[in-house]
Short mmCIF file of N, CA and C in Angstrom, two decimals:
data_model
loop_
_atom_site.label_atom_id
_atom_site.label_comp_id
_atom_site.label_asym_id
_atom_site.label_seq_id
_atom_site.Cartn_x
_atom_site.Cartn_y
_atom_site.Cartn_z
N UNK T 1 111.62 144.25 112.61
CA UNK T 1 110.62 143.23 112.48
C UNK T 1 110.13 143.17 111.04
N UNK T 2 109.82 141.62 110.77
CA UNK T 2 109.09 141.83 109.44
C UNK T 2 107.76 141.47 109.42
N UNK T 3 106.80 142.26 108.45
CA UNK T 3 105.47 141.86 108.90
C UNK T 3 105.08 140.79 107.86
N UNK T 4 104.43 139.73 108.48
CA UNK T 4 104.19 138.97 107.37
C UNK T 4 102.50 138.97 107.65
N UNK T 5 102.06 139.14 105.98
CA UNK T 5 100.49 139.10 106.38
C UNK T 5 99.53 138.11 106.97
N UNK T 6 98.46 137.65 107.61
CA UNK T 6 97.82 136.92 108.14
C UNK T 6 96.82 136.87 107.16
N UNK T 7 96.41 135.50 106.51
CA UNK T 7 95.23 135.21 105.41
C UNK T 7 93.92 134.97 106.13
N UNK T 8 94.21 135.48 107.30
CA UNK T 8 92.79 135.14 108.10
C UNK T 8 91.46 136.15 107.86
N UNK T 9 90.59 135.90 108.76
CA UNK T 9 89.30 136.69 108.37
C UNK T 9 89.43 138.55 108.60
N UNK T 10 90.37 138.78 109.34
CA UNK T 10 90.58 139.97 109.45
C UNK T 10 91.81 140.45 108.93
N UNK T 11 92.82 139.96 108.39
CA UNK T 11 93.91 140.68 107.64
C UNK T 11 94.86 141.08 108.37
N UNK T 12 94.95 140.68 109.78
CA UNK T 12 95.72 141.69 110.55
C UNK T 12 97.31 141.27 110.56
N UNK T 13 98.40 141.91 110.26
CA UNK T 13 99.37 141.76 110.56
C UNK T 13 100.44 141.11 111.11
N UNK T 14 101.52 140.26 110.85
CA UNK T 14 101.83 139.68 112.09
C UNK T 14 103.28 140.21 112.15
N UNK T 15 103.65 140.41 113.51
CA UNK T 15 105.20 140.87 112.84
C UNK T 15 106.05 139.88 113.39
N UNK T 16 107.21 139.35 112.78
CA UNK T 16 108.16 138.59 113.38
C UNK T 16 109.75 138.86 113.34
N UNK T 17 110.12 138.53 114.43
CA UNK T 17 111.79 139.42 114.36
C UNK T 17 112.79 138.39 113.33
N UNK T 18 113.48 138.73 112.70
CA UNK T 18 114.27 138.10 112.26
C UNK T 18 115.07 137.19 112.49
N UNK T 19 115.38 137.42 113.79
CA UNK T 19 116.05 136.69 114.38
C UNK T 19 115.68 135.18 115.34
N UNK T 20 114.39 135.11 115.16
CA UNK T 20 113.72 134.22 115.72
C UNK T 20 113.11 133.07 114.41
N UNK T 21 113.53 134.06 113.11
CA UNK T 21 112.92 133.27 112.06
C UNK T 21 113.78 132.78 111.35
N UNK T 22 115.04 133.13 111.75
CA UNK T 22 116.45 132.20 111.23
C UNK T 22 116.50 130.85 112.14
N UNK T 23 116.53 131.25 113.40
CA UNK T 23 116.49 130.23 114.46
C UNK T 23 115.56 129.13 113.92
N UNK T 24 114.45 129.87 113.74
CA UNK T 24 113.12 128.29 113.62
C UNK T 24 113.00 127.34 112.05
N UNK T 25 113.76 128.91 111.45
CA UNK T 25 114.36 127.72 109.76
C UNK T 25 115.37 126.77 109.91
N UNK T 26 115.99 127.41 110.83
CA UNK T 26 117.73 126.41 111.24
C UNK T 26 117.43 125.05 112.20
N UNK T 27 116.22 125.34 112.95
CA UNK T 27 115.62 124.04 114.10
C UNK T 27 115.02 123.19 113.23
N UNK T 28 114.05 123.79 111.86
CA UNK T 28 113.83 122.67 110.37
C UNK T 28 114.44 122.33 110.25
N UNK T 29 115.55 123.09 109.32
CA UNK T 29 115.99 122.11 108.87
C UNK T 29 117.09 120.84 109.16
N UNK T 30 117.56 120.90 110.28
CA UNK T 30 117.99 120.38 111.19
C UNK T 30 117.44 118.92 111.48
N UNK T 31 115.97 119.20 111.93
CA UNK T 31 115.09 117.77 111.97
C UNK T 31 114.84 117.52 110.45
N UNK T 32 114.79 118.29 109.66
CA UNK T 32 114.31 117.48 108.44
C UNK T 32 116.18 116.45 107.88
N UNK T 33 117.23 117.23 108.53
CA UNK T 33 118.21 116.19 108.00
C UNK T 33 118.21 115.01 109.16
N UNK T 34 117.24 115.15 110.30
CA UNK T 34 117.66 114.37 110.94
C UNK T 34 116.99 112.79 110.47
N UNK T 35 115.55 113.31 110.21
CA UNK T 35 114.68 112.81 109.57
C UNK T 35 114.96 111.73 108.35
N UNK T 36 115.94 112.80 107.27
CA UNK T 36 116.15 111.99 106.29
C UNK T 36 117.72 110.67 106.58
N UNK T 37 118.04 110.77 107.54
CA UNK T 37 119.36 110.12 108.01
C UNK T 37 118.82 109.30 108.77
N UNK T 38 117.50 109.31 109.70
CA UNK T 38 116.94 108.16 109.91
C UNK T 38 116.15 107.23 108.46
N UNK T 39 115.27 108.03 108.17
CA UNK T 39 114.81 106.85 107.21
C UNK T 39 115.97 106.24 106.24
N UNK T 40 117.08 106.89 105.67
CA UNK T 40 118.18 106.37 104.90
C UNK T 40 118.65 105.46 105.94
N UNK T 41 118.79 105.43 106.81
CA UNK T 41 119.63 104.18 107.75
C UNK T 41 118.39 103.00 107.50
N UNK T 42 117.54 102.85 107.77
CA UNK T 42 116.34 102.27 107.55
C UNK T 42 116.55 101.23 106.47
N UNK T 43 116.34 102.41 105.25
CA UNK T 43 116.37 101.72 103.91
C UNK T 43 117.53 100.90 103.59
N UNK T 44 118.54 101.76 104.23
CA UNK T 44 119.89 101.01 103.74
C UNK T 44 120.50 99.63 104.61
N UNK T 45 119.92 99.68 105.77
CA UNK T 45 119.64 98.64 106.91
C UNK T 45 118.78 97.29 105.84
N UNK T 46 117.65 97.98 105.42
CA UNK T 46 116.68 96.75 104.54
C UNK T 46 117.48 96.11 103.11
N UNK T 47 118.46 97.28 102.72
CA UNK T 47 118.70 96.67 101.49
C UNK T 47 119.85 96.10 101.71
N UNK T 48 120.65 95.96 103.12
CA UNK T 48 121.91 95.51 102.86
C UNK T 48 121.41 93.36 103.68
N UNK T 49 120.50 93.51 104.04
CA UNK T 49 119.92 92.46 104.40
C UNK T 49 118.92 91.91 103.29
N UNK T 50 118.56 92.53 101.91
CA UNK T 50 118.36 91.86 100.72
C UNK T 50 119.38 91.94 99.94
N UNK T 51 120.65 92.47 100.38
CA UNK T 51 121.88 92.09 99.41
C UNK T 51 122.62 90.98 100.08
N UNK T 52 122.56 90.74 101.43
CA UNK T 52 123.05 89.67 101.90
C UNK T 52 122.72 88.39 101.44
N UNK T 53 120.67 88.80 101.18
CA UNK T 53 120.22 87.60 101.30
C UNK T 53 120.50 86.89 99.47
N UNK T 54 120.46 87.97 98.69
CA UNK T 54 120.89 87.53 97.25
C UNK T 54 122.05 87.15 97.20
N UNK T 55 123.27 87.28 97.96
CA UNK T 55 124.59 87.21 97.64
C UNK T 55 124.13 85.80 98.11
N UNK T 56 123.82 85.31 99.07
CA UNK T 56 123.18 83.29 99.32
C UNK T 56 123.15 82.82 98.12
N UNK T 57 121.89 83.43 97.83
CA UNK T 57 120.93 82.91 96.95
C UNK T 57 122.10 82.89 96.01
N UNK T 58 122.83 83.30 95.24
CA UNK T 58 123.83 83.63 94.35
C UNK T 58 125.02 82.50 94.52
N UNK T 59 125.70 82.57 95.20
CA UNK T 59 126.44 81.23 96.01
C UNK T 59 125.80 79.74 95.77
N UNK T 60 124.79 79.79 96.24
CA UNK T 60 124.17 78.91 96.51
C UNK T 60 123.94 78.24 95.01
N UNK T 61 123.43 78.93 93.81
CA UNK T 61 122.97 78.90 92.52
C UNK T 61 124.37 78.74 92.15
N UNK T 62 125.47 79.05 92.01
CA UNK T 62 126.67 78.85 91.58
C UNK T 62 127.20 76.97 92.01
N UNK T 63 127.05 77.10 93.01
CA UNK T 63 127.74 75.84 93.62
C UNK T 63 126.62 74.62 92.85
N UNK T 64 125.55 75.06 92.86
CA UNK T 64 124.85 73.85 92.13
C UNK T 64 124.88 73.56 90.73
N UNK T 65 125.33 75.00 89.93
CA UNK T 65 125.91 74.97 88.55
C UNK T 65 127.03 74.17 88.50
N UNK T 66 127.89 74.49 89.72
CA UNK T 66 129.05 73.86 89.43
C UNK T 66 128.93 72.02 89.40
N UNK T 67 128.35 71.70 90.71
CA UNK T 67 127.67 70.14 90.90
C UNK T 67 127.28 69.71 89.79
N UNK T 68 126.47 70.70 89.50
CA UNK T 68 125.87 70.01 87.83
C UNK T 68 126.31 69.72 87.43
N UNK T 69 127.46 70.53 86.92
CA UNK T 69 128.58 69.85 85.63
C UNK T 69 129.42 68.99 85.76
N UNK T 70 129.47 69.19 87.27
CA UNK T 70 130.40 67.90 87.42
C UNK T 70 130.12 66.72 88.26
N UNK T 71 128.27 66.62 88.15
CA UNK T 71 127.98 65.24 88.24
C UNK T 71 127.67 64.56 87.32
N UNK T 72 127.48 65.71 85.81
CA UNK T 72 127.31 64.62 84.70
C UNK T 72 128.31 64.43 83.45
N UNK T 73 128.23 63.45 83.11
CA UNK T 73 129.48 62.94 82.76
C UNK T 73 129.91 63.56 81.45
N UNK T 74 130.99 64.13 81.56
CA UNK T 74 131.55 65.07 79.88
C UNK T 74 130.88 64.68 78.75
N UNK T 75 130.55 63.09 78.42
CA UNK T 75 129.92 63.04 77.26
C UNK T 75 128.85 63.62 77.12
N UNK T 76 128.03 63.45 78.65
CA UNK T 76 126.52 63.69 78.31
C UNK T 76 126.62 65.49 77.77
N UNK T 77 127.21 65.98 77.94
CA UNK T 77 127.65 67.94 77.92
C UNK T 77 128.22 67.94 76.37
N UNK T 78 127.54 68.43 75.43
CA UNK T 78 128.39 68.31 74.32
C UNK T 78 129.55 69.51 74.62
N UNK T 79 130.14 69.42 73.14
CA UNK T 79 131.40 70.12 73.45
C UNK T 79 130.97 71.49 73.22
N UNK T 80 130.26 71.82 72.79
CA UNK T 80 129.81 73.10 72.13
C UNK T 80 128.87 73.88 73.68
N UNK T 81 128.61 73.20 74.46
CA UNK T 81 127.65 73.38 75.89
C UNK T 81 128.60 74.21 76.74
N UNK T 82 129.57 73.10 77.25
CA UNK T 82 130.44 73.40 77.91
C UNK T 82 131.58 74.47 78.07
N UNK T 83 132.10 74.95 77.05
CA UNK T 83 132.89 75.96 77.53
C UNK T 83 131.61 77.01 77.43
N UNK T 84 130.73 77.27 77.05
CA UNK T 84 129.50 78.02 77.74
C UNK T 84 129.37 78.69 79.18
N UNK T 85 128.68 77.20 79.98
CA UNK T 85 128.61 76.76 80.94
C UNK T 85 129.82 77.16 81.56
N UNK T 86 131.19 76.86 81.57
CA UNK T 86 132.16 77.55 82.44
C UNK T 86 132.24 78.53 82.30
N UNK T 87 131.92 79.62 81.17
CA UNK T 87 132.07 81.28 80.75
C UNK T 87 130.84 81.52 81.90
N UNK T 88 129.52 81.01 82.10
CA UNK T 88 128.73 81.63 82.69
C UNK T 88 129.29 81.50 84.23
N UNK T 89 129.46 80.43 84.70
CA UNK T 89 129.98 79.83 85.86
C UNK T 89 131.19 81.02 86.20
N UNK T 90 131.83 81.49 85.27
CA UNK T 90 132.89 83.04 85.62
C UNK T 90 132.08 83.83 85.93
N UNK T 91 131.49 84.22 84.83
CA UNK T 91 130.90 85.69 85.22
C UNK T 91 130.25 85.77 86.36
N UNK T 92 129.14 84.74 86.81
CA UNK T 92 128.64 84.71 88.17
C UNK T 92 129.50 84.72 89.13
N UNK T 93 130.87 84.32 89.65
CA UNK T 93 131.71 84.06 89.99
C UNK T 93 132.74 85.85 89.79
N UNK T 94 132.86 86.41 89.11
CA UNK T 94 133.37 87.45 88.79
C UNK T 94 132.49 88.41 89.41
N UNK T 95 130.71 88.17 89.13
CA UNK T 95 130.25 89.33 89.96
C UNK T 95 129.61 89.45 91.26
N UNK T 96 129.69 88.06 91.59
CA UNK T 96 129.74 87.90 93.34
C UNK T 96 130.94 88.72 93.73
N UNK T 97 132.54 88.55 93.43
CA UNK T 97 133.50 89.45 93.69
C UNK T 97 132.92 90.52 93.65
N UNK T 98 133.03 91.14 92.50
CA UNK T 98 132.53 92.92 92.96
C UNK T 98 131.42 93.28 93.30
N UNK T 99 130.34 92.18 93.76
CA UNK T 99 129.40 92.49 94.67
C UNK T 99 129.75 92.76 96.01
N UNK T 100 130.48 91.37 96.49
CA UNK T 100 131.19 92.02 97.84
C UNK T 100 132.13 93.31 97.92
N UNK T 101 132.97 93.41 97.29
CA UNK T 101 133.48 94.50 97.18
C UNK T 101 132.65 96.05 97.06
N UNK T 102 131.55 96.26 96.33
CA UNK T 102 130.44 96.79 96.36
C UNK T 102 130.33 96.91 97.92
N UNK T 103 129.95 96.11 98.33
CA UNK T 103 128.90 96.14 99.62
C UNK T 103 130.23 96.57 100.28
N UNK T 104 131.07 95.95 100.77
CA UNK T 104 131.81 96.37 101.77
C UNK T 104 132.67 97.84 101.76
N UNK T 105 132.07 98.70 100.58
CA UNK T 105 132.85 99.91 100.11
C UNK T 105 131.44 101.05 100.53
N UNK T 106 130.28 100.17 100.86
CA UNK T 106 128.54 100.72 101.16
C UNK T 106 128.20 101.47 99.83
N UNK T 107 128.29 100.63 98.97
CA UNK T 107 127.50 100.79 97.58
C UNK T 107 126.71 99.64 97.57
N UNK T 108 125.40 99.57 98.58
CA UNK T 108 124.44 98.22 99.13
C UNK T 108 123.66 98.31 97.45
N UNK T 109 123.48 98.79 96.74
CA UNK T 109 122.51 98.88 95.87
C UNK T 109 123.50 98.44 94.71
N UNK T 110 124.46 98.97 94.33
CA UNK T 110 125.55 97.75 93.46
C UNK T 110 125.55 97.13 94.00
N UNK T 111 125.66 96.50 94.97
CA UNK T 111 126.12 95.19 95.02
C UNK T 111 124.62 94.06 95.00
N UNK T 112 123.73 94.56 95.44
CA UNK T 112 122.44 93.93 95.22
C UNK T 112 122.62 93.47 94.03
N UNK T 113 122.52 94.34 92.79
CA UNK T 113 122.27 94.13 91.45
C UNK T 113 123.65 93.26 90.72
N UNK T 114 125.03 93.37 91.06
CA UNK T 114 126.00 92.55 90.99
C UNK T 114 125.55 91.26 91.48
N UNK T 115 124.58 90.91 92.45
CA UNK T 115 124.65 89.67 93.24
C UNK T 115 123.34 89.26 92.24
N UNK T 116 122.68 89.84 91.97
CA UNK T 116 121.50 89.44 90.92
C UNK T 116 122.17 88.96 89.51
N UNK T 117 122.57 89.81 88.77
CA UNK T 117 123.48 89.26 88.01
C UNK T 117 124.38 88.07 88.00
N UNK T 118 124.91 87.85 89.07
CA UNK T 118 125.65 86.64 89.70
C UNK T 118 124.69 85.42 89.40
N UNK T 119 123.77 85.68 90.18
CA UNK T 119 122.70 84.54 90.11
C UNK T 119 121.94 84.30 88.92
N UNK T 120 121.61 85.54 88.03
CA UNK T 120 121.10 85.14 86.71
C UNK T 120 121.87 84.45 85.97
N UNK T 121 123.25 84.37 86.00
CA UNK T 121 124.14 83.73 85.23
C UNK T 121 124.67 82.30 85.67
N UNK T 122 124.26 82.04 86.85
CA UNK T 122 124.65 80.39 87.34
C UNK T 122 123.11 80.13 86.73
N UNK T 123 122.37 80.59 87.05
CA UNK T 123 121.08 80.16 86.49
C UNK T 123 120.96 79.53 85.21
N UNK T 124 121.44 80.22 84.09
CA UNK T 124 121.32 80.11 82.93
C UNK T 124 122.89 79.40 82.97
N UNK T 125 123.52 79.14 83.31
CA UNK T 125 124.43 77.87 82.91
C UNK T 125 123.67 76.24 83.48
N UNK T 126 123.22 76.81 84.84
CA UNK T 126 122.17 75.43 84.79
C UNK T 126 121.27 74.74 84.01
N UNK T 127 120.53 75.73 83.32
CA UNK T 127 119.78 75.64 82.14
C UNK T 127 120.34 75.10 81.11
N UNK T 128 121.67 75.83 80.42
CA UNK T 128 122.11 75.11 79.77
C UNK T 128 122.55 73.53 80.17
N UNK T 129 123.18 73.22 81.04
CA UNK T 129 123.50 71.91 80.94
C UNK T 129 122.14 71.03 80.71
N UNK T 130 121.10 71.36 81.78
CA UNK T 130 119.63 70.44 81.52
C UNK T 130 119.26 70.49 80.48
N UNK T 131 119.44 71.70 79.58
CA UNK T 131 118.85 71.17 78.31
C UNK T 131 119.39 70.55 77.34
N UNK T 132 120.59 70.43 77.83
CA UNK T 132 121.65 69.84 76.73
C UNK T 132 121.68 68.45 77.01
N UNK T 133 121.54 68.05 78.54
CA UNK T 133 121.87 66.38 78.37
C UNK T 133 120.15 66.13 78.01
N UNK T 134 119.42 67.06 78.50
CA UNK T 134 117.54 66.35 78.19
C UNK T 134 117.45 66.19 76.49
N UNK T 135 118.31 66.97 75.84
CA UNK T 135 118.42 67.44 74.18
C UNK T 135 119.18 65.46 73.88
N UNK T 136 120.44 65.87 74.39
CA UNK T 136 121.10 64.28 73.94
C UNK T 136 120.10 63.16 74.33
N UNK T 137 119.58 62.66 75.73
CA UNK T 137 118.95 61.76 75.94
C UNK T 137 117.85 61.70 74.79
N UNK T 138 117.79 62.32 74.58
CA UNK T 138 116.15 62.13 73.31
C UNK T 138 116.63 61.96 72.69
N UNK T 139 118.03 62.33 71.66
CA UNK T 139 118.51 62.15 70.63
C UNK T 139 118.81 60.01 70.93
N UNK T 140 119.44 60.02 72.06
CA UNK T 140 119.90 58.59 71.92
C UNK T 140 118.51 57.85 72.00
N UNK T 141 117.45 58.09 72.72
CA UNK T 141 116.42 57.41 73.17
C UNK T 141 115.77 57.41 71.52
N UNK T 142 115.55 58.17 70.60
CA UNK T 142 115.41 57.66 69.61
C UNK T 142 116.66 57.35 68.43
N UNK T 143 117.61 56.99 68.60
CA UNK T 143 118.93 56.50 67.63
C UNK T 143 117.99 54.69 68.38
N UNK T 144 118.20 54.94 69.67
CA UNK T 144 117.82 53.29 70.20
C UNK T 144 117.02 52.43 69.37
N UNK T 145 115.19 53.38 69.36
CA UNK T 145 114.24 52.73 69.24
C UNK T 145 114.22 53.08 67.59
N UNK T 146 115.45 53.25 66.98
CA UNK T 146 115.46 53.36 65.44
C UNK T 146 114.16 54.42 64.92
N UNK T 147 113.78 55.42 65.79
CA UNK T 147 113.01 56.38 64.84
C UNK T 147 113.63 57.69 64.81
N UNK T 148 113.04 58.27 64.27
CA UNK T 148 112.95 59.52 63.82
C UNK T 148 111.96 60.24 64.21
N UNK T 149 112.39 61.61 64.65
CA UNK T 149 111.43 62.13 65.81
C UNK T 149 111.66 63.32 66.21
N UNK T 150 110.95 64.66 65.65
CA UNK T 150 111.58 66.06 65.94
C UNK T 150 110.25 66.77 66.73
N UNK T 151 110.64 67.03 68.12
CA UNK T 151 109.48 67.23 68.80
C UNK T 151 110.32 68.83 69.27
N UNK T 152 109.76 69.85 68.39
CA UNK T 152 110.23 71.46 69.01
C UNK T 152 109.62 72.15 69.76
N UNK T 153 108.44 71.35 70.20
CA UNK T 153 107.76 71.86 71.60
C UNK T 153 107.18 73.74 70.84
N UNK T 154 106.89 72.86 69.41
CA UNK T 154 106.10 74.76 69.12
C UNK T 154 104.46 74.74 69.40
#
């Protein structure tokens, strides 16, 4: 037996067999892995249903990049815009791929951030095109009304 001391008001002794104190470390830790394999299912349950829901959102932001460009008409896109705009339109497109791939290998947390990336980059090709035909329209809207007119929005 081993005695382990008691911090109580009288000091007294406690003894415990060894063999009962392997048992009740081994019944811990046991629930504590059980413990942590529930809450990890949990978490990983929540994040593969916010990687689902970004890989949408991602898709979704792509396909309207793509609409964009090709509801407005090549002139309005200068030339200097456009092969831009299709480089971004890849990469979003490139990391939706290894997002899924990610996810379906259960790397839910790459692929979240692949699918974020995805979407920051249709994003910012959208951007670019709006600001490029909103940039030309002003340019023609004043060539029209014959002025001159530099508005940098500082």
């Amino acid at each position: 037996m081993i005695p382990i001391i008691s911090l109580g008001d009288n000091f007294s002794p406690v003894f415990v067999r060894p063999d009962k104190l392997e048992n009740k470390t081994a019944a811990i830790a046991q629930e504590k892995v059980a413990a942590e394999n529930k809450f990890i299912a949990k978490v990983d349950g929540e994040l593969k249903v916010a990687a689902s829901g970004k890989l949408k959102a991602a898709e979704k932001k792509i396909s309207k990049a793509k609409l964009g460009l090709a509801k407005v008409e090549k002139s309005k896109v200068s030339t200097n815009t456009s092969p831009v705009v299709d480089a971004k339109i890849k990469i979003a497109e490139e990391a939706v791929v290894s997002g899924r791939s990610q996810l379906n290998s259960g790397a839910t947390a790459a692929a979240f951030t692949s699918f974020q990336e995805a979407h920051q980059a249709a994003q910012e090709a959208e951007i670019l095109i709006d600001s490029d035909v909103s940039l030309k329209t002003e340019i023609l809207k004043i060539k029209d009304k014959g002025q001159i007119k530099l508005d940098l929005g500082l």
